[in-house]
XYZ file of C-alpha atoms in Angstrom:
669
model
C -238.147 -6.749 186.630
C -235.121 -7.794 184.714
C -235.633 -8.216 181.033
C -232.339 -9.771 180.080
C -232.527 -12.931 178.011
C -230.071 -15.732 177.360
C -229.083 -14.219 174.052
C -225.612 -12.814 173.546
C -225.726 -9.177 172.531
C -222.759 -8.324 170.361
C -222.236 -4.633 169.685
C -220.487 -3.823 166.444
C -219.691 -0.188 165.998
C -222.269 0.890 168.594
C -219.637 2.472 170.778
C -219.213 2.453 174.543
C -219.676 -0.127 177.235
C -222.554 -0.632 179.685
C -222.719 1.362 182.871
C -220.626 0.043 185.718
C -221.795 -0.176 189.314
C -220.037 3.090 190.083
C -222.119 4.880 187.427
C -225.460 3.865 188.915
C -227.662 6.365 190.729
C -229.706 5.603 193.844
C -233.419 6.333 193.315
C -235.039 6.657 196.757
C -238.797 6.853 197.378
C -240.173 7.839 200.815
C -243.864 7.221 201.514
C -246.157 8.129 204.423
C -249.667 6.794 204.906
C -252.286 7.820 207.468
C -253.104 4.778 209.615
C -256.210 6.113 211.400
C -259.910 5.642 210.736
C -260.351 7.053 207.225
C -264.127 7.363 207.377
C -264.001 9.135 210.754
C -260.975 11.341 210.046
C -261.747 12.677 206.578
C -260.184 16.029 207.502
C -256.840 14.459 208.434
C -255.364 15.265 204.986
C -255.488 18.936 206.059
C -252.193 18.142 207.845
C -249.538 17.917 205.117
C -246.460 15.712 205.757
C -243.104 17.399 205.184
C -239.479 16.288 205.497
C -236.451 18.240 206.637
C -232.819 17.476 207.475
C -229.700 16.633 205.477
C -231.351 14.902 202.531
C -229.914 16.131 199.197
C -233.120 17.860 198.115
C -233.666 19.645 201.473
C -230.328 20.403 203.102
C -231.732 22.318 206.074
C -232.864 21.658 209.649
C -235.011 24.775 209.537
C -238.668 23.568 209.781
C -239.783 26.580 207.763
C -237.752 25.199 204.834
C -239.136 21.672 205.105
C -240.162 20.090 201.813
C -243.738 18.892 201.337
C -244.445 15.338 200.277
C -246.673 15.040 197.222
C -250.088 13.477 197.658
C -250.519 10.150 195.851
C -254.022 9.541 197.189
C -256.266 10.968 199.903
C -254.273 9.386 202.750
C -250.892 8.677 201.156
C -247.947 10.965 200.337
C -244.638 10.396 198.584
C -241.359 12.096 197.822
C -238.577 10.708 195.637
C -235.032 11.805 194.971
C -231.804 10.680 193.353
C -228.512 10.357 195.229
C -225.147 8.709 194.526
C -225.017 5.141 195.941
C -222.095 6.127 198.204
C -223.904 9.124 199.700
C -222.986 8.370 203.321
C -225.442 8.647 206.192
C -228.260 11.167 205.821
C -230.399 12.157 208.805
C -233.864 13.653 208.637
C -237.269 13.835 210.326
C -240.877 14.240 209.265
C -243.205 17.025 210.355
C -246.829 17.994 209.744
C -247.927 21.434 208.602
C -251.572 22.606 208.620
C -252.784 23.218 205.088
C -254.964 26.275 205.620
C -253.817 28.020 208.805
C -250.763 29.635 210.289
C -250.609 27.144 213.182
C -247.140 25.887 214.115
C -245.885 22.689 212.542
C -245.881 19.384 214.447
C -242.485 17.658 214.507
C -242.168 13.858 214.570
C -241.576 12.338 218.010
C -238.341 10.479 218.746
C -234.802 10.583 217.427
C -233.693 11.522 213.935
C -234.072 9.004 211.153
C -230.847 7.787 209.509
C -230.585 6.709 205.870
C -227.526 4.831 204.535
C -227.279 3.164 201.148
C -231.001 3.542 200.607
C -231.901 1.740 203.866
C -233.329 3.188 207.092
C -231.514 2.388 210.332
C -233.542 0.494 212.909
C -237.070 -0.777 212.335
C -239.125 2.385 212.861
C -241.972 1.822 210.412
C -244.255 4.421 211.960
C -244.007 8.162 212.545
C -245.784 9.585 215.620
C -246.954 13.187 216.030
C -248.453 14.708 219.190
C -251.251 17.239 218.660
C -250.565 20.297 220.871
C -254.239 21.069 221.582
C -255.174 17.718 223.167
C -251.976 15.606 223.327
C -253.561 13.057 220.981
C -250.959 10.930 219.204
C -251.237 10.526 215.420
C -249.589 7.589 213.663
C -248.425 7.489 210.053
C -246.963 4.388 208.388
C -243.553 4.933 206.771
C -242.288 3.050 203.708
C -239.011 3.384 201.864
C -237.852 1.890 198.584
C -234.445 2.348 196.965
C -233.388 1.122 193.517
C -230.131 1.491 191.656
C -230.775 2.825 188.173
C -228.487 3.861 185.347
C -228.243 7.452 184.098
C -229.720 6.227 180.805
C -232.833 4.830 182.520
C -233.254 8.197 184.236
C -232.787 9.898 180.891
C -235.477 7.710 179.351
C -237.852 8.649 182.171
C -237.123 12.301 181.535
C -237.867 11.911 177.842
C -241.098 10.078 178.624
C -242.092 12.963 180.867
C -241.238 15.495 178.166
C -243.788 13.787 175.920
C -246.639 14.577 178.313
C -245.784 18.290 178.467
C -247.740 18.856 175.264
C -251.012 20.739 175.784
C -253.927 18.511 176.665
C -256.591 18.331 173.966
C -259.113 18.592 176.789
C -257.804 21.529 178.824
C -255.808 23.159 176.003
C -252.941 23.814 178.425
C -250.060 21.632 179.658
C -250.891 19.553 182.712
C -247.551 20.639 184.172
C -246.059 24.086 183.607
C -242.287 24.151 183.147
C -240.384 27.168 181.914
C -237.276 26.730 179.771
C -234.216 28.795 180.612
C -230.507 28.413 179.762
C -228.367 26.681 182.366
C -224.696 27.385 183.028
C -222.574 24.275 182.728
C -225.044 22.329 180.576
C -224.590 24.059 177.238
C -225.791 22.417 174.035
C -228.693 20.725 175.781
C -232.380 21.481 175.673
C -233.347 20.235 179.120
C -236.070 22.531 180.529
C -235.972 23.489 184.190
C -238.619 24.679 186.626
C -237.930 27.884 188.514
C -239.492 30.667 190.532
C -239.389 34.103 188.903
C -238.591 35.801 192.224
C -235.676 33.671 193.369
C -232.264 32.418 192.348
C -232.341 29.140 190.429
C -229.940 27.488 192.871
C -232.301 28.093 195.775
C -235.913 27.786 194.662
C -238.140 25.954 192.213
C -241.891 26.137 191.850
C -244.343 23.594 190.499
C -247.843 24.331 189.267
C -250.251 21.558 188.391
C -253.455 22.207 186.499
C -256.421 20.878 188.400
C -254.962 21.455 191.873
C -254.440 24.530 193.985
C -251.090 23.414 195.348
C -247.742 24.975 194.613
C -244.627 23.965 196.468
C -241.297 25.748 196.806
C -238.375 23.353 196.399
C -235.192 24.263 198.313
C -232.078 22.720 196.821
C -229.356 24.580 198.643
C -227.030 21.565 198.667
C -227.268 20.956 194.944
C -229.769 18.117 195.222
C -232.201 16.886 192.605
C -235.897 16.135 193.113
C -237.607 13.452 191.078
C -241.272 13.793 191.949
C -243.616 11.214 190.439
C -246.685 13.325 191.058
C -248.106 12.778 187.583
C -248.410 9.062 187.030
C -245.023 7.408 186.863
C -243.322 10.097 184.823
C -240.707 11.956 186.857
C -240.768 15.713 187.238
C -237.305 17.083 187.738
C -235.749 20.081 189.424
C -232.067 20.813 189.190
C -229.907 23.363 190.956
C -227.100 25.257 189.293
C -224.569 23.820 191.722
C -225.343 20.182 190.959
C -222.418 18.445 189.213
C -223.119 17.047 185.762
C -224.335 13.409 185.692
C -225.284 13.546 189.389
C -229.003 13.190 188.678
C -231.750 12.659 186.160
C -231.621 15.965 184.267
C -227.847 15.881 183.848
C -228.068 12.184 182.965
C -230.518 13.063 180.204
C -228.080 15.677 178.900
C -225.205 13.163 178.920
C -227.335 10.529 177.181
C -228.393 13.030 174.515
C -224.764 13.922 173.856
C -223.782 10.266 173.512
C -226.865 8.884 171.765
C -228.315 11.943 170.086
C -231.638 13.633 170.920
C -234.934 11.879 170.491
C -235.703 11.423 166.812
C -238.109 13.689 164.986
C -237.431 12.261 161.511
C -239.205 9.304 159.941
C -237.613 5.887 160.090
C -237.844 2.777 157.895
C -237.105 -0.669 159.308
C -236.152 -2.673 156.202
C -236.344 -6.438 156.692
C -233.626 -8.632 155.150
C -233.511 -12.413 155.052
C -234.161 -15.613 153.161
C -237.737 -16.909 152.924
C -239.098 -18.843 155.943
C -236.867 -16.985 158.423
C -239.651 -15.266 160.359
C -239.438 -11.827 158.732
C -243.176 -11.242 158.506
C -243.716 -12.539 162.046
C -241.030 -10.150 163.349
C -242.429 -7.254 161.298
C -245.970 -7.784 162.600
C -244.788 -8.035 166.201
C -242.632 -4.910 165.973
C -245.482 -2.993 164.302
C -247.841 -3.940 167.121
C -245.330 -2.888 169.796
C -244.569 0.516 168.270
C -248.244 1.295 167.654
C -249.035 0.459 171.269
C -246.347 2.908 172.425
C -248.047 5.612 170.371
C -245.748 5.711 167.324
C -247.586 5.928 164.005
C -246.344 2.681 162.435
C -247.370 0.786 159.284
C -246.378 -2.607 157.880
C -245.641 -2.665 154.120
C -245.487 -6.250 152.789
C -243.930 -6.366 149.316
C -245.350 -9.858 148.713
C -248.861 -8.373 148.753
C -247.837 -5.835 146.093
C -246.378 -8.653 143.950
C -249.550 -10.734 144.177
C -251.765 -7.749 143.335
C -249.731 -6.862 140.232
C -248.625 -10.285 138.959
C -251.154 -12.708 140.434
C -250.942 -15.678 142.827
C -249.684 -18.409 140.547
C -245.989 -17.559 140.287
C -243.791 -20.671 140.329
C -240.234 -20.899 141.618
C -238.906 -19.908 138.175
C -240.249 -16.374 138.725
C -237.657 -15.985 141.529
C -234.580 -17.176 139.565
C -231.738 -14.643 139.452
C -231.185 -15.359 135.731
C -234.860 -14.631 134.935
C -234.461 -10.952 134.091
C -238.187 -10.406 133.601
C -238.817 -11.820 137.084
C -236.032 -9.696 138.601
C -237.416 -6.534 136.973
C -240.958 -7.352 138.104
C -239.853 -7.925 141.706
C -237.806 -4.713 141.764
C -240.775 -2.841 140.324
C -243.160 -3.915 143.091
C -240.482 -3.226 145.730
C -240.155 0.319 144.374
C -243.949 0.728 144.397
C -244.123 -0.357 148.031
C -241.249 1.979 148.936
C -242.940 4.916 147.171
C -246.161 4.218 149.060
C -244.278 4.125 152.344
C -242.497 7.413 151.651
C -245.793 9.053 150.638
C -247.372 7.805 153.859
C -244.486 9.346 155.818
C -245.008 12.689 154.069
C -248.568 12.602 155.429
C -247.288 12.186 158.994
C -246.373 8.496 159.351
C -243.399 7.890 161.641
C -242.100 4.310 161.338
C -242.492 2.164 158.228
C -241.780 -1.581 158.391
C -240.663 -2.664 154.882
C -241.143 -6.447 154.675
C -239.351 -8.275 151.833
C -236.315 -10.510 151.313
C -234.127 -7.581 150.119
C -231.464 -10.227 149.757
C -228.966 -8.448 147.477
C -226.837 -5.380 148.015
C -228.141 -3.966 144.726
C -231.757 -4.072 145.970
C -230.813 -2.471 149.298
C -228.851 0.283 147.535
C -231.945 1.038 145.439
C -234.019 1.440 148.617
C -231.393 3.664 150.271
C -231.251 5.919 147.216
C -235.055 6.254 147.202
C -235.060 7.110 150.942
C -232.145 9.553 150.864
C -233.143 12.816 152.542
C -236.620 11.461 153.327
C -236.202 8.913 156.100
C -233.597 7.027 158.089
C -233.132 3.361 157.116
C -232.241 0.593 159.564
C -231.832 -2.900 158.130
C -233.204 -5.735 160.252
C -231.720 -9.064 159.108
C -233.160 -12.353 160.377
C -230.810 -15.335 160.108
C -231.806 -18.878 161.077
C -229.539 -21.930 160.805
C -231.819 -24.337 162.688
C -233.168 -26.745 160.048
C -236.029 -27.880 162.296
C -237.269 -24.288 162.640
C -236.871 -23.693 158.889
C -238.874 -26.845 158.060
C -241.617 -25.781 160.476
C -241.756 -22.300 158.915
C -241.919 -23.779 155.392
C -244.881 -25.967 156.380
C -246.674 -22.926 157.819
C -245.878 -20.956 154.685
C -247.396 -23.605 152.412
C -250.561 -23.832 154.535
C -251.090 -20.096 155.025
C -249.457 -18.157 152.168
C -251.813 -16.933 149.396
C -249.080 -18.050 146.945
C -250.164 -21.660 147.568
C -253.878 -21.151 148.147
C -254.624 -22.911 144.827
C -252.144 -25.717 145.436
C -253.972 -28.670 147.054
C -250.902 -30.930 146.981
C -248.786 -30.184 150.053
C -245.781 -32.134 148.738
C -245.817 -30.238 145.428
C -246.064 -26.942 147.292
C -243.112 -27.919 149.513
C -240.998 -28.787 146.488
C -241.809 -25.515 144.720
C -241.078 -23.420 147.809
C -237.749 -25.167 148.405
C -236.789 -24.476 144.780
C -237.673 -20.805 145.343
C -235.555 -20.819 148.487
C -232.631 -22.332 146.567
C -232.777 -19.497 144.002
C -232.570 -16.897 146.784
C -229.701 -18.703 148.539
C -227.538 -18.546 145.397
C -227.534 -14.724 145.322
C -227.991 -13.905 149.016
C -225.636 -11.211 150.379
C -225.660 -10.585 154.170
C -226.012 -6.988 155.313
C -222.706 -5.215 155.874
C -223.685 -1.675 154.929
C -225.396 1.165 156.790
C -227.180 0.868 160.114
C -228.308 -2.656 160.852
C -229.569 -5.116 163.429
C -228.864 -8.834 162.925
C -230.964 -11.440 164.712
C -229.053 -14.729 164.485
C -230.802 -17.926 165.632
C -232.843 -16.015 168.206
C -236.141 -17.803 167.593
C -235.166 -21.367 168.462
C -235.139 -20.867 172.241
C -231.519 -22.012 172.444
C -229.775 -18.694 172.934
C -228.814 -16.877 169.768
C -227.042 -13.664 168.946
C -227.923 -10.041 168.345
C -225.481 -7.881 166.396
C -225.954 -4.147 165.941
C -224.034 -1.613 163.889
C -224.300 2.174 163.794
C -227.470 2.231 165.910
C -228.095 5.356 167.972
C -231.022 7.259 169.385
C -233.891 6.607 171.744
C -236.379 4.816 169.490
C -233.836 2.540 167.744
C -232.577 1.641 171.218
C -236.097 0.677 172.313
C -236.503 -1.408 169.153
C -233.271 -3.300 169.834
C -234.300 -3.920 173.445
C -237.683 -5.247 172.324
C -236.175 -7.562 169.701
C -233.661 -8.958 172.184
C -236.566 -10.207 174.286
C -238.828 -11.693 171.597
C -239.027 -15.360 170.596
C -241.402 -17.865 168.983
C -242.044 -20.207 171.918
C -245.827 -20.875 172.133
C -247.304 -20.195 175.589
C -250.542 -18.849 177.072
C -250.903 -15.527 178.898
C -253.985 -15.387 181.122
C -255.474 -11.974 181.958
C -258.106 -11.400 184.639
C -259.369 -8.640 186.879
C -259.288 -9.072 190.632
C -262.405 -10.394 192.332
C -265.082 -7.855 193.172
C -263.884 -5.555 195.962
C -265.863 -3.680 198.579
C -265.057 -0.437 196.775
C -266.525 -1.971 193.589
C -269.746 -2.584 195.503
C -269.780 1.027 196.753
C -268.906 2.368 193.308
C -265.675 4.013 194.521
C -262.634 4.262 192.243
C -259.081 3.520 193.326
C -258.521 2.694 196.955
C -257.079 -0.516 198.372
C -260.070 -2.374 199.768
C -260.461 -6.106 200.383
C -262.696 -8.471 198.433
C -266.452 -8.680 198.781
C -268.179 -12.042 199.255
C -268.582 -12.335 195.478
C -264.889 -11.512 195.086
C -263.945 -14.239 197.560
C -266.045 -16.702 195.583
C -264.250 -15.708 192.371
C -260.853 -16.173 194.040
C -261.804 -19.788 194.788
C -263.152 -20.379 191.249
C -260.061 -18.778 189.722
C -257.741 -20.997 191.760
C -259.612 -24.091 190.610
C -259.446 -22.960 186.957
C -255.737 -22.049 187.023
C -254.690 -25.180 188.904
C -256.434 -27.343 186.276
C -255.433 -25.276 183.237
C -251.740 -25.145 184.227
C -251.438 -28.482 186.032
C -248.609 -29.611 183.715
C -246.882 -26.208 183.573
C -244.374 -26.383 186.406
C -242.622 -23.123 185.449
C -245.752 -20.947 185.243
C -246.038 -17.905 187.513
C -248.687 -15.511 188.854
C -248.319 -11.737 188.550
C -250.379 -9.324 190.638
C -250.305 -5.640 191.445
C -249.237 -4.450 194.894
C -252.850 -3.722 195.876
C -254.462 -6.192 198.229
C -257.516 -6.964 196.101
C -255.306 -8.605 193.455
C -253.113 -10.326 196.037
C -256.183 -11.730 197.805
C -257.597 -12.912 194.467
C -254.430 -14.955 193.914
C -254.152 -16.352 197.433
C -255.757 -19.758 196.743
C -253.830 -20.532 193.551
C -251.434 -23.491 193.983
C -247.675 -23.572 194.362
C -246.838 -21.262 191.484
C -244.546 -18.342 192.373
C -246.432 -15.075 192.868
C -244.798 -11.807 191.825
C -246.101 -8.327 192.699
C -245.602 -5.512 190.180
C -246.211 -1.917 191.142
C -246.487 -1.235 187.417
C -249.680 -3.340 187.452
C -251.398 -1.076 190.018
C -254.678 0.492 188.938
C -254.657 3.874 187.185
C -253.870 6.564 189.756
C -257.035 8.625 190.270
C -255.097 11.329 192.136
C -257.296 13.615 194.221
C -260.340 11.661 193.003
C -259.118 8.451 194.629
C -261.836 6.940 196.812
C -264.637 8.965 195.207
C -267.609 7.768 193.163
C -268.193 9.143 189.678
C -271.314 10.873 190.995
C -269.182 12.621 193.649
C -266.677 13.682 190.991
C -269.508 15.042 188.836
C -270.972 16.939 191.783
C -267.752 18.287 193.347
C -265.588 18.857 190.245
C -267.873 18.966 187.207
C -265.089 20.380 185.024
C -262.964 17.273 185.684
C -265.914 14.980 185.018
C -266.591 16.699 181.676
C -262.893 16.721 180.709
C -262.609 12.978 181.326
C -265.771 12.314 179.335
C -264.480 14.411 176.414
C -261.137 12.584 176.022
C -260.814 9.535 178.236
C -257.507 8.425 176.660
C -255.577 11.633 177.375
C -257.456 12.875 180.413
C -255.198 12.916 183.474
C -256.704 12.979 186.961
C -255.332 15.933 188.984
C -252.209 14.575 190.687
C -252.979 11.247 188.976
C -252.573 9.445 185.681
C -254.052 9.184 182.214
C -254.393 6.031 180.122
C -251.328 7.159 178.158
C -249.372 7.319 181.429
C -250.497 3.779 182.260
C -249.262 2.532 178.873
C -245.868 4.146 179.469
C -245.408 2.429 182.826
C -246.587 -0.924 181.444
C -243.817 -1.120 178.827
C -241.474 -3.118 181.155
C -244.370 -5.523 181.811
C -244.867 -6.065 178.071
C -241.137 -6.645 177.563
C -241.108 -9.206 180.381
C -244.233 -10.944 179.025
C -242.528 -11.206 175.632
C -239.411 -12.631 177.284
C -241.247 -15.310 179.280
C -241.276 -18.825 177.809
C -243.712 -20.267 180.377
C -247.379 -19.379 181.009
C -248.121 -16.236 183.033
C -251.344 -15.389 184.895
C -251.802 -11.613 185.269
C -254.291 -10.534 187.959
C -254.679 -6.787 187.713
C -257.183 -3.947 187.282
C -259.554 -2.748 184.581
C -257.499 0.136 183.133
C -254.275 -1.875 183.249
C -255.827 -4.910 181.575
C -257.391 -2.718 178.905
C -253.900 -1.460 178.038
C -252.334 -4.950 178.095
C -255.121 -6.488 176.015
C -254.854 -3.641 173.484
C -251.195 -4.584 172.942
C -251.882 -8.250 172.205
C -255.023 -7.566 170.147
C -253.354 -4.667 168.260
C -256.157 -2.272 169.159
C -255.837 1.449 168.281
C -254.946 3.639 171.244
C -258.222 5.551 170.988
C -260.105 2.319 171.770
C -258.108 1.440 174.912
C -260.320 3.244 177.488
C -263.437 1.600 176.064
C -262.342 -2.059 175.891
C -264.665 -4.240 177.936
C -262.880 -6.216 180.660
C -265.662 -7.625 182.873
C -265.234 -8.866 186.416
C -264.920 -12.594 187.103
C -263.827 -13.548 183.580
C -260.547 -14.875 182.165
C -259.006 -13.860 178.835
C -256.501 -16.392 177.523
C -253.994 -15.004 175.028
C -252.186 -17.749 173.114
C -248.805 -16.608 171.746
C -248.018 -18.742 168.692
C -245.924 -18.577 165.533
C -249.080 -17.962 163.504
C -250.010 -14.948 165.626
C -252.047 -14.132 168.711
C -255.244 -16.061 169.466
C -257.658 -15.510 172.333
C -260.342 -17.293 174.337
C -262.664 -15.867 177.011
C -263.869 -17.903 180.007
C -266.736 -16.756 182.246
C -265.885 -18.299 185.623
C -268.788 -16.868 187.671
C -272.283 -16.215 186.325
């Protein structure tokens, strides 16, 4: 989903231009799915789909060198790779290899498949294989998806994958084993590569996944690159020595690191700058919630709270005059106290501090930079608003909600005092022109706006800028609900892609009635579902609103446990059952996902929800909705797997200037 807004993004000193069309890489995903009777043919997965031909990651018509597709679920396999968009025509075929015997492979019937520009020639959506022992014909459904992505998006995926290489707190070993070795032609990078100890790097690569007994040899004789999304949505990468730089994800990551710098390990302070009633605290709270949800240890330090604790609530506008030296000294003192607390918190392991104050003079900002020197990186975030209607609205909210005016019953008197305070700040205000900074200019009014950045580099600052570009203050509801009860829910089976039960069908009707009434005046609302049929069927009766399917909203990938009950998992793989019970947040199903993986793949969904100005109805799955709700409710990550999201209920999240509010509707008893 695109996340671009209507705001102009002006880069000042950031360096470089955006990627052109010629710089984009083609990310191709091939999928095969068994189309037979799944209950009758439970042993069909013993035949493993492979691919061979002139694809970049194979490069051979020798069936013995065919590359295995990775299992996504019991009856579905996938393989993904990156190629230049002008790759020419590639021809290939599928074949089946028995998993446990030396029987000959079974080659796909018919002519070779041709791939050009990410599209298959013809309309062959099935692959047929003839069993030699009885001439029975097997049919597999074939899907292909191709997206153009920039080298920097591929680099970000690589970095996200690097994060999950850390040893699991459950198994005490990495879920994926990758050995690091130096690579000729990519000096000064720290990109680890997978390899086989008994082969040349340019020919072979070996994967080992904890929790499975599979290991696959990857032949890359033509310098191709494999991006295998076997663990959640985080790519695994294999690179050959002959691959030209910037031709795939690993090299793209190296290029991005050279241009943007490696992922930060130091602490960072986001220092707010701006006049009162410009939305600083709102922006700080929203950014804190976003970074915490992504797993960054983030804390909001509000200097106003320090001032009220030390000097009380009843400070009039005179306290904020620039010629009141006692007031200036008192305000600088509490700013220094807050800064010292933030730096001490960082010494204890905190990563990102959000320092919320006006910081309206260069002298104050220089004081903060001197205190932070050698301890953390400072980025100034300046909020500028010239829309008088928005300013008046913010002042009214400030008078009603700020503790500074809790003892002021007269609204008019409070307004006058606050405007006098604002006038004192305006007389000495100095816009940010020093250091690294982000300027948000009139971005909250819904009428466009501008974003200016200076001397911003690195992965996390880039994510922060991207998030801020897409935020606004427009009130709108976001409605979250699980799909109606499915047949697999009735049987107690996880994953799968079953249809709705009778109770689920009833909920689909009740949901349609609720949404059509609740959003009857919202002509620009839309419905988001996953790509699984139980969510699509739940949305089928909802009115004329556009319906959008997100693969990112699919249920957590249960890997080899897909289609099983928890009792079957406990009986067949007790070690997996116990590992999941011990650490549900970080536990990753073999060949599947963890809750942390789900959060990573939901980030584009969150960005798009923040960008939307109209209501959105999200019909998804329990694990996905737990992660989404945790973002809006600012729940700690450790609580995500345990959030209750019952069937046949609706959670309404109201996004307002004053914060996030929620209501819960029980639509079926």
